[in-house]
PDB file of C-alpha atoms in Angstrom:
ATOM      1  CA  MET A   1      62.552 -21.235   0.425  1.00 56.00           C
ATOM      2  CA  LYS A   2      61.393 -22.439  -3.019  1.00 67.00           C
ATOM      3  CA  PRO A   3      60.051 -25.784  -1.571  1.00 78.00           C
ATOM      4  CA  LEU A   4      57.989 -24.009   1.076  1.00 79.00           C
ATOM      5  CA  TYR A   5      56.231 -21.888  -1.706  1.00 79.00           C
ATOM      6  CA  LEU A   6      55.805 -25.033  -3.741  1.00 80.00           C
ATOM      7  CA  LYS A   7      54.187 -26.773  -0.842  1.00 81.00           C
ATOM      8  CA  ILE A   8      51.910 -23.827  -0.112  1.00 84.00           C
ATOM      9  CA  PHE A   9      50.867 -23.741  -3.664  1.00 82.00           C
ATOM     10  CA  LEU A  10      50.162 -27.347  -3.997  1.00 84.00           C
ATOM     11  CA  THR A  11      48.254 -27.413  -0.768  1.00 87.00           C
ATOM     12  CA  ILE A  12      45.910 -24.531  -2.024  1.00 88.00           C
ATOM     13  CA  ALA A  13      45.648 -26.265  -5.461  1.00 83.00           C
ATOM     14  CA  VAL A  14      44.508 -29.630  -3.895  1.00 84.00           C
ATOM     15  CA  LEU A  15      41.995 -27.823  -1.543  1.00 85.00           C
ATOM     16  CA  LEU A  16      40.563 -25.877  -4.549  1.00 80.00           C
ATOM     17  CA  LEU A  17      40.285 -29.117  -6.509  1.00 77.00           C
ATOM     18  CA  GLY A  18      38.467 -30.746  -3.579  1.00 74.00           C
ATOM     19  CA  TYR A  19      36.030 -27.836  -3.320  1.00 71.00           C
ATOM     20  CA  VAL A  20      35.433 -28.004  -6.974  1.00 67.00           C
ATOM     21  CA  ILE A  21      34.671 -31.767  -6.885  1.00 67.00           C
ATOM     22  CA  ILE A  22      32.287 -31.457  -4.052  1.00 63.00           C
ATOM     23  CA  GLU A  23      30.585 -28.359  -5.413  1.00 61.00           C
ATOM     24  CA  PHE A  24      30.017 -29.237  -9.032  1.00 58.00           C
ATOM     25  CA  VAL A  25      30.435 -33.071  -9.453  1.00 56.00           C
ATOM     26  CA  PHE A  26      28.096 -34.221  -6.718  1.00 55.00           C
ATOM     27  CA  ASN A  27      24.431 -34.100  -7.753  1.00 52.00           C
ATOM     28  CA  ARG A  28      22.728 -31.523  -5.759  1.00 52.00           C
ATOM     29  CA  ASP A  29      19.220 -32.200  -6.961  1.00 49.00           C
ATOM     30  CA  VAL A  30      18.491 -35.017  -4.572  1.00 60.00           C
ATOM     31  CA  ILE A  31      15.042 -35.892  -5.885  1.00 64.00           C
ATOM     32  CA  ILE A  32      15.338 -36.124  -9.756  1.00 67.00           C
ATOM     33  CA  TYR A  33      11.785 -37.208 -10.536  1.00 72.00           C
ATOM     34  CA  ASP A  34       8.327 -37.241  -8.958  1.00 81.00           C
ATOM     35  CA  GLY A  35       7.479 -40.221  -6.778  1.00 85.00           C
ATOM     36  CA  GLU A  36       6.231 -41.628  -3.458  1.00 89.00           C
ATOM     37  CA  VAL A  37       7.689 -43.088  -0.307  1.00 90.00           C
ATOM     38  CA  GLU A  38       6.023 -44.866   2.562  1.00 94.00           C
ATOM     39  CA  LEU A  39       6.837 -42.912   5.797  1.00 95.00           C
ATOM     40  CA  THR A  40       6.525 -44.256   9.276  1.00 95.00           C
ATOM     41  CA  ILE A  41       6.970 -42.096  12.453  1.00 96.00           C
ATOM     42  CA  ILE A  42       7.421 -43.996  15.653  1.00 95.00           C
ATOM     43  CA  ASP A  43       7.399 -42.198  19.124  1.00 93.00           C
ATOM     44  CA  GLU A  44       9.618 -42.734  22.234  1.00 92.00           C
ATOM     45  CA  SER A  45       7.248 -45.413  23.448  1.00 92.00           C
ATOM     46  CA  GLY A  46       7.553 -47.362  20.286  1.00 92.00           C
ATOM     47  CA  ILE A  47       3.987 -46.480  19.104  1.00 93.00           C
ATOM     48  CA  THR A  48       3.500 -45.777  15.410  1.00 95.00           C
ATOM     49  CA  VAL A  49       1.957 -42.341  15.332  1.00 96.00           C
ATOM     50  CA  PHE A  50       2.126 -41.872  11.528  1.00 96.00           C
ATOM     51  CA  GLU A  51       2.230 -44.409   8.643  1.00 95.00           C
ATOM     52  CA  GLN A  52       1.233 -43.148   5.182  1.00 95.00           C
ATOM     53  CA  VAL A  53       2.550 -42.972   1.713  1.00 94.00           C
ATOM     54  CA  VAL A  54       3.759 -39.450   1.008  1.00 92.00           C
ATOM     55  CA  TYR A  55       4.272 -37.983  -2.404  1.00 91.00           C
ATOM     56  CA  TYR A  56       7.147 -35.704  -3.620  1.00 87.00           C
ATOM     57  CA  GLU A  57       8.073 -33.736  -6.574  1.00 85.00           C
ATOM     58  CA  LYS A  58      11.302 -33.299  -8.491  1.00 83.00           C
ATOM     59  CA  ASP A  59      13.999 -30.871  -6.949  1.00 79.00           C
ATOM     60  CA  GLN A  60      12.473 -31.277  -3.362  1.00 83.00           C
ATOM     61  CA  THR A  61      14.453 -32.430  -0.496  1.00 84.00           C
ATOM     62  CA  PHE A  62      13.153 -34.785   2.221  1.00 89.00           C
ATOM     63  CA  PHE A  63      13.244 -31.743   4.511  1.00 90.00           C
ATOM     64  CA  ASP A  64      11.000 -29.908   2.113  1.00 90.00           C
ATOM     65  CA  ILE A  65       8.505 -32.894   2.090  1.00 91.00           C
ATOM     66  CA  LEU A  66       8.468 -33.045   5.883  1.00 93.00           C
ATOM     67  CA  ASN A  67       8.086 -29.347   6.293  1.00 92.00           C
ATOM     68  CA  ASP A  68       5.084 -29.244   3.815  1.00 92.00           C
ATOM     69  CA  LYS A  69       3.345 -32.211   5.637  1.00 92.00           C
ATOM     70  CA  PHE A  70       4.127 -31.489   9.272  1.00 94.00           C
ATOM     71  CA  ASP A  71       4.936 -28.645  11.663  1.00 93.00           C
ATOM     72  CA  LEU A  72       8.649 -28.982  12.286  1.00 93.00           C
ATOM     73  CA  THR A  73      10.810 -27.683  15.161  1.00 91.00           C
ATOM     74  CA  CYS A  74      14.501 -27.575  14.107  1.00 91.00           C
ATOM     75  CA  ALA A  75      17.690 -26.831  15.938  1.00 87.00           C
ATOM     76  CA  ASN A  76      19.406 -23.558  15.927  1.00 88.00           C
ATOM     77  CA  ARG A  77      23.295 -23.257  16.173  1.00 86.00           C
ATOM     78  CA  SER A  78      23.080 -24.034  19.911  1.00 82.00           C
ATOM     79  CA  TYR A  79      20.812 -26.928  19.296  1.00 82.00           C
ATOM     80  CA  GLN A  80      17.904 -25.012  21.024  1.00 86.00           C
ATOM     81  CA  GLU A  81      14.401 -25.159  19.631  1.00 87.00           C
ATOM     82  CA  ASP A  82      13.880 -23.069  16.416  1.00 84.00           C
ATOM     83  CA  PRO A  83      10.243 -23.529  15.347  1.00 85.00           C
ATOM     84  CA  THR A  84      10.853 -21.501  12.235  1.00 89.00           C
ATOM     85  CA  CYS A  85      13.603 -23.892  10.995  1.00 85.00           C
ATOM     86  CA  SER A  86      15.462 -20.904   9.598  1.00 85.00           C
ATOM     87  CA  TYR A  87      18.930 -21.940  10.845  1.00 82.00           C
ATOM     88  CA  GLU A  88      20.865 -24.242   8.546  1.00 81.00           C
ATOM     89  CA  PHE A  89      24.025 -25.971   9.390  1.00 80.00           C
ATOM     90  CA  LYS A  90      26.691 -25.596   6.723  1.00 75.00           C
ATOM     91  CA  LEU A  91      28.891 -28.450   5.752  1.00 70.00           C
ATOM     92  CA  PHE A  92      30.852 -28.384   2.524  1.00 63.00           C
ATOM     93  CA  SER A  93      28.900 -25.319   1.291  1.00 61.00           C
ATOM     94  CA  GLN A  94      25.794 -27.425   1.644  1.00 67.00           C
ATOM     95  CA  ASN A  95      22.831 -26.553   4.043  1.00 74.00           C
ATOM     96  CA  HIS A  96      21.528 -29.004   6.481  1.00 80.00           C
ATOM     97  CA  HIS A  97      18.651 -28.879   9.037  1.00 86.00           C
ATOM     98  CA  VAL A  98      18.561 -30.783  12.211  1.00 87.00           C
ATOM     99  CA  ILE A  99      14.975 -31.663  13.274  1.00 91.00           C
ATOM    100  CA  LEU A 100      14.113 -31.766  16.863  1.00 91.00           C
ATOM    101  CA  GLY A 101      10.299 -32.212  16.668  1.00 92.00           C
ATOM    102  CA  ILE A 102       7.451 -33.148  14.265  1.00 95.00           C
ATOM    103  CA  LYS A 103       3.806 -32.677  14.856  1.00 93.00           C
ATOM    104  CA  ASN A 104       0.446 -32.547  13.109  1.00 93.00           C
ATOM    105  CA  GLU A 105      -3.205 -32.639  14.107  1.00 93.00           C
ATOM    106  CA  SER A 106      -2.912 -36.251  15.511  1.00 93.00           C
ATOM    107  CA  PHE A 107       0.510 -36.363  17.215  1.00 93.00           C
ATOM    108  CA  GLU A 108       3.343 -34.397  18.469  1.00 93.00           C
ATOM    109  CA  ILE A 109       6.957 -35.688  19.053  1.00 93.00           C
ATOM    110  CA  MET A 110       9.798 -33.412  20.660  1.00 93.00           C
ATOM    111  CA  THR A 111      13.379 -34.451  21.309  1.00 90.00           C
ATOM    112  CA  ASP A 112      16.025 -32.587  23.171  1.00 85.00           C
ATOM    113  CA  TRP A 113      19.190 -33.699  21.298  1.00 80.00           C
ATOM    114  CA  GLN A 114      20.902 -34.456  24.662  1.00 85.00           C
ATOM    115  CA  ASN A 115      18.801 -37.508  25.647  1.00 90.00           C
ATOM    116  CA  THR A 116      16.731 -38.248  22.648  1.00 91.00           C
ATOM    117  CA  PHE A 117      16.969 -37.579  18.806  1.00 91.00           C
ATOM    118  CA  LEU A 118      15.080 -38.432  15.679  1.00 92.00           C
ATOM    119  CA  ASN A 119      16.746 -41.391  13.984  1.00 93.00           C
ATOM    120  CA  ILE A 120      16.040 -41.648  10.191  1.00 94.00           C
ATOM    121  CA  GLU A 121      16.020 -45.300   8.994  1.00 94.00           C
ATOM    122  CA  ILE A 122      16.016 -46.293   5.299  1.00 93.00           C
ATOM    123  CA  TYR A 123      14.447 -49.638   4.167  1.00 93.00           C
ATOM    124  CA  ASP A 124      17.089 -51.335   1.992  1.00 89.00           C
ATOM    125  CA  GLY A 125      14.822 -54.128   0.614  1.00 87.00           C
ATOM    126  CA  THR A 126      15.134 -56.492   3.616  1.00 91.00           C
ATOM    127  CA  ASN A 127      15.955 -54.424   6.788  1.00 93.00           C
ATOM    128  CA  TYR A 128      15.790 -50.863   7.965  1.00 93.00           C
ATOM    129  CA  VAL A 129      19.249 -49.335   8.320  1.00 93.00           C
ATOM    130  CA  ASP A 130      20.391 -45.982   9.877  1.00 91.00           C
ATOM    131  CA  SER A 131      20.557 -43.264   7.267  1.00 89.00           C
ATOM    132  CA  THR A 132      24.066 -41.920   6.776  1.00 84.00           C
ATOM    133  CA  VAL A 133      22.841 -38.497   5.703  1.00 84.00           C
ATOM    134  CA  GLY A 134      20.378 -36.020   7.155  1.00 83.00           C
ATOM    135  CA  VAL A 135      17.034 -34.873   5.952  1.00 84.00           C
ATOM    136  CA  ASP A 136      18.510 -32.557   3.271  1.00 82.00           C
ATOM    137  CA  GLY A 137      20.609 -35.393   1.787  1.00 81.00           C
ATOM    138  CA  ILE A 138      18.265 -38.401   1.267  1.00 82.00           C
ATOM    139  CA  SER A 139      17.814 -39.421  -2.354  1.00 80.00           C
ATOM    140  CA  LEU A 140      14.151 -40.654  -2.211  1.00 81.00           C
ATOM    141  CA  ASN A 141      14.175 -41.834  -5.805  1.00 78.00           C
ATOM    142  CA  ASP A 142      16.182 -44.904  -4.636  1.00 78.00           C
ATOM    143  CA  ILE A 143      13.999 -45.541  -1.523  1.00 84.00           C
ATOM    144  CA  ASP A 144      10.693 -47.180  -1.002  1.00 87.00           C
ATOM    145  CA  LYS A 145      10.252 -46.843   2.798  1.00 93.00           C
ATOM    146  CA  ILE A 146      11.682 -44.463   5.585  1.00 95.00           C
ATOM    147  CA  ARG A 147      11.113 -44.755   9.197  1.00 96.00           C
ATOM    148  CA  ILE A 148      11.740 -41.946  11.646  1.00 95.00           C
ATOM    149  CA  ILE A 149      12.025 -43.147  15.205  1.00 95.00           C
ATOM    150  CA  VAL A 150      12.600 -41.295  18.519  1.00 93.00           C
ATOM    151  CA  ASP A 151      15.830 -42.841  19.746  1.00 91.00           C
ATOM    152  CA  LYS A 152      17.787 -42.495  23.053  1.00 87.00           C
ATOM    153  CA  VAL A 153      21.319 -41.030  22.900  1.00 85.00           C
ATOM    154  CA  GLY A 154      23.868 -43.848  23.418  1.00 77.00           C
ATOM    155  CA  SER A 155      21.440 -46.609  22.586  1.00 63.00           C
TER     156      SER A 155
END
Protein backbone atom coordinates (compact mmCIF):
# COMPACT_ATOMS: atom_id res chain seq x y z
CA MET A 1 0.00 0.00 0.00
CA LYS A 2 2.85 2.40 0.72
CA PRO A 3 4.05 2.56 -2.91
CA LEU A 4 0.53 3.48 -4.05
CA TYR A 5 0.38 6.45 -1.67
CA LEU A 6 3.86 7.48 -2.73
CA LYS A 7 2.86 7.38 -6.43
CA ILE A 8 -0.25 9.46 -5.75
CA PHE A 9 1.75 11.99 -3.73
CA LEU A 10 4.48 12.26 -6.40
CA THR A 11 1.88 12.66 -9.16
CA ILE A 12 0.16 15.49 -7.30
CA ALA A 13 3.51 17.14 -6.55
CA VAL A 14 4.56 17.03 -10.22
CA LEU A 15 1.21 18.44 -11.36
CA LEU A 16 1.43 21.27 -8.83
CA LEU A 17 5.01 22.03 -9.87
CA GLY A 18 3.92 22.17 -13.54
CA TYR A 19 1.09 24.53 -12.65
CA VAL A 20 3.44 26.80 -10.69
CA ILE A 21 5.90 26.92 -13.59
CA ILE A 22 3.20 27.77 -16.11
CA GLU A 23 1.47 30.27 -13.82
CA PHE A 24 4.43 32.21 -12.44
CA VAL A 25 7.50 31.64 -14.59
CA PHE A 26 6.11 32.38 -18.05
CA ASN A 27 5.76 36.09 -18.77
CA ARG A 28 2.07 37.01 -18.93
CA ASP A 29 2.69 40.62 -19.95
CA VAL A 30 2.95 39.86 -23.63
CA ILE A 31 3.73 43.45 -24.65
CA ILE A 32 6.40 44.88 -22.38
CA TYR A 33 6.85 48.30 -24.02
CA ASP A 34 5.02 50.60 -26.45
CA GLY A 35 5.57 50.09 -30.15
CA GLU A 36 4.09 49.61 -33.59
CA VAL A 37 3.45 46.78 -36.01
CA GLU A 38 2.43 46.71 -39.65
CA LEU A 39 -0.92 44.92 -39.88
CA THR A 40 -2.30 43.51 -43.13
CA ILE A 41 -5.73 41.88 -43.44
CA ILE A 42 -6.57 39.83 -46.54
CA ASP A 43 -10.06 38.58 -47.38
CA GLU A 44 -11.11 35.20 -48.80
CA SER A 45 -10.59 36.41 -52.38
CA GLY A 46 -6.97 37.36 -51.66
CA ILE A 47 -7.69 41.09 -51.68
CA THR A 48 -5.87 43.24 -49.15
CA VAL A 49 -8.65 45.07 -47.31
CA PHE A 50 -6.47 46.69 -44.63
CA GLU A 51 -2.79 47.59 -44.52
CA GLN A 52 -1.60 50.05 -41.93
CA VAL A 53 0.83 50.53 -39.08
CA VAL A 54 -0.98 50.11 -35.76
CA TYR A 55 0.37 51.33 -32.46
CA TYR A 56 0.21 49.47 -29.18
CA GLU A 57 0.90 50.18 -25.54
CA LYS A 58 2.57 48.24 -22.77
CA ASP A 59 0.47 45.47 -21.16
CA GLN A 60 -1.94 45.18 -24.10
CA THR A 61 -2.51 41.95 -25.98
CA PHE A 62 -2.85 41.67 -29.74
CA PHE A 63 -6.54 40.95 -29.08
CA ASP A 64 -6.84 44.27 -27.20
CA ILE A 65 -5.30 46.11 -30.15
CA LEU A 66 -7.64 44.47 -32.66
CA ASN A 67 -10.64 45.03 -30.40
CA ASP A 68 -9.78 48.75 -30.06
CA LYS A 69 -9.28 49.27 -33.80
CA PHE A 70 -12.02 47.01 -35.25
CA ASP A 71 -15.44 45.58 -34.51
CA LEU A 72 -14.72 41.93 -33.74
CA THR A 73 -16.98 38.91 -33.69
CA CYS A 74 -15.59 36.10 -31.55
CA ALA A 75 -16.64 32.52 -30.98
CA ASN A 76 -18.57 31.33 -27.96
CA ARG A 77 -17.96 27.91 -26.45
CA SER A 78 -19.96 26.31 -29.30
CA TYR A 79 -17.99 28.27 -31.93
CA GLN A 80 -21.11 30.28 -32.74
CA GLU A 81 -20.92 34.04 -33.29
CA ASP A 82 -20.47 36.18 -30.17
CA PRO A 83 -20.32 39.88 -31.18
CA THR A 84 -19.57 40.85 -27.56
CA CYS A 85 -16.39 38.73 -27.45
CA SER A 86 -17.24 38.00 -23.83
CA TYR A 87 -16.47 34.27 -23.95
CA GLU A 88 -12.86 33.28 -23.36
CA PHE A 89 -11.45 29.81 -23.83
CA LYS A 90 -9.32 28.79 -20.86
CA LEU A 91 -6.07 26.87 -21.35
CA PHE A 92 -3.56 26.46 -18.53
CA SER A 93 -5.40 29.14 -16.55
CA GLN A 94 -4.91 31.62 -19.38
CA ASN A 95 -7.76 33.18 -21.33
CA HIS A 96 -7.90 33.04 -25.11
CA HIS A 97 -10.30 34.46 -27.69
CA VAL A 98 -11.20 32.92 -31.03
CA ILE A 99 -11.99 35.61 -33.60
CA LEU A 100 -14.46 34.73 -36.34
CA GLY A 101 -14.91 38.17 -37.91
CA ILE A 102 -13.33 41.60 -38.26
CA LYS A 103 -14.90 44.74 -39.66
CA ASN A 104 -14.53 48.50 -39.80
CA GLU A 105 -16.09 51.20 -41.95
CA SER A 106 -14.39 50.00 -45.16
CA PHE A 107 -14.54 46.18 -44.98
CA GLU A 108 -16.17 43.22 -43.26
CA ILE A 109 -14.80 39.69 -42.99
CA MET A 110 -16.70 36.81 -41.40
CA THR A 111 -15.59 33.20 -41.13
CA ASP A 112 -17.55 30.19 -39.92
CA TRP A 113 -14.77 28.05 -38.33
CA GLN A 114 -16.05 24.99 -40.24
CA ASN A 115 -15.04 26.03 -43.75
CA THR A 116 -12.99 29.18 -43.18
CA PHE A 117 -10.97 30.72 -40.35
CA LEU A 118 -8.69 33.69 -39.69
CA ASN A 119 -5.08 32.60 -40.04
CA ILE A 120 -2.50 34.80 -38.29
CA GLU A 121 0.91 34.96 -39.94
CA ILE A 122 4.02 36.52 -38.41
CA TYR A 123 6.83 38.00 -40.51
CA ASP A 124 10.09 36.36 -39.40
CA GLY A 125 12.37 38.74 -41.31
CA THR A 126 12.23 36.90 -44.64
CA ASN A 127 8.84 35.12 -44.85
CA TYR A 128 5.41 35.06 -43.28
CA VAL A 129 4.93 31.96 -41.11
CA ASP A 130 1.82 30.71 -39.32
CA SER A 131 1.56 31.89 -35.74
CA THR A 132 1.74 29.11 -33.17
CA VAL A 133 -0.28 31.13 -30.63
CA GLY A 134 -3.61 32.93 -30.78
CA VAL A 135 -4.40 36.64 -30.62
CA ASP A 136 -3.97 36.75 -26.84
CA GLY A 137 -0.49 35.22 -26.86
CA ILE A 138 1.41 37.06 -29.60
CA SER A 139 4.42 39.01 -28.32
CA LEU A 140 4.41 42.06 -30.57
CA ASN A 141 7.65 43.49 -29.19
CA ASP A 142 9.57 40.96 -31.31
CA ILE A 143 7.47 41.39 -34.48
CA ASP A 144 7.51 43.99 -37.27
CA LYS A 145 4.65 42.68 -39.44
CA ILE A 146 1.51 40.58 -38.95
CA ARG A 147 -0.87 39.35 -41.59
CA ILE A 148 -4.41 38.06 -40.97
CA ILE A 149 -5.74 35.99 -43.84
CA VAL A 150 -9.06 34.27 -44.39
CA ASP A 151 -8.03 30.67 -44.97
CA LYS A 152 -9.98 27.58 -45.96
CA VAL A 153 -10.08 24.69 -43.49
CA GLY A 154 -7.86 21.89 -44.70
CA SER A 155 -5.86 24.02 -47.12
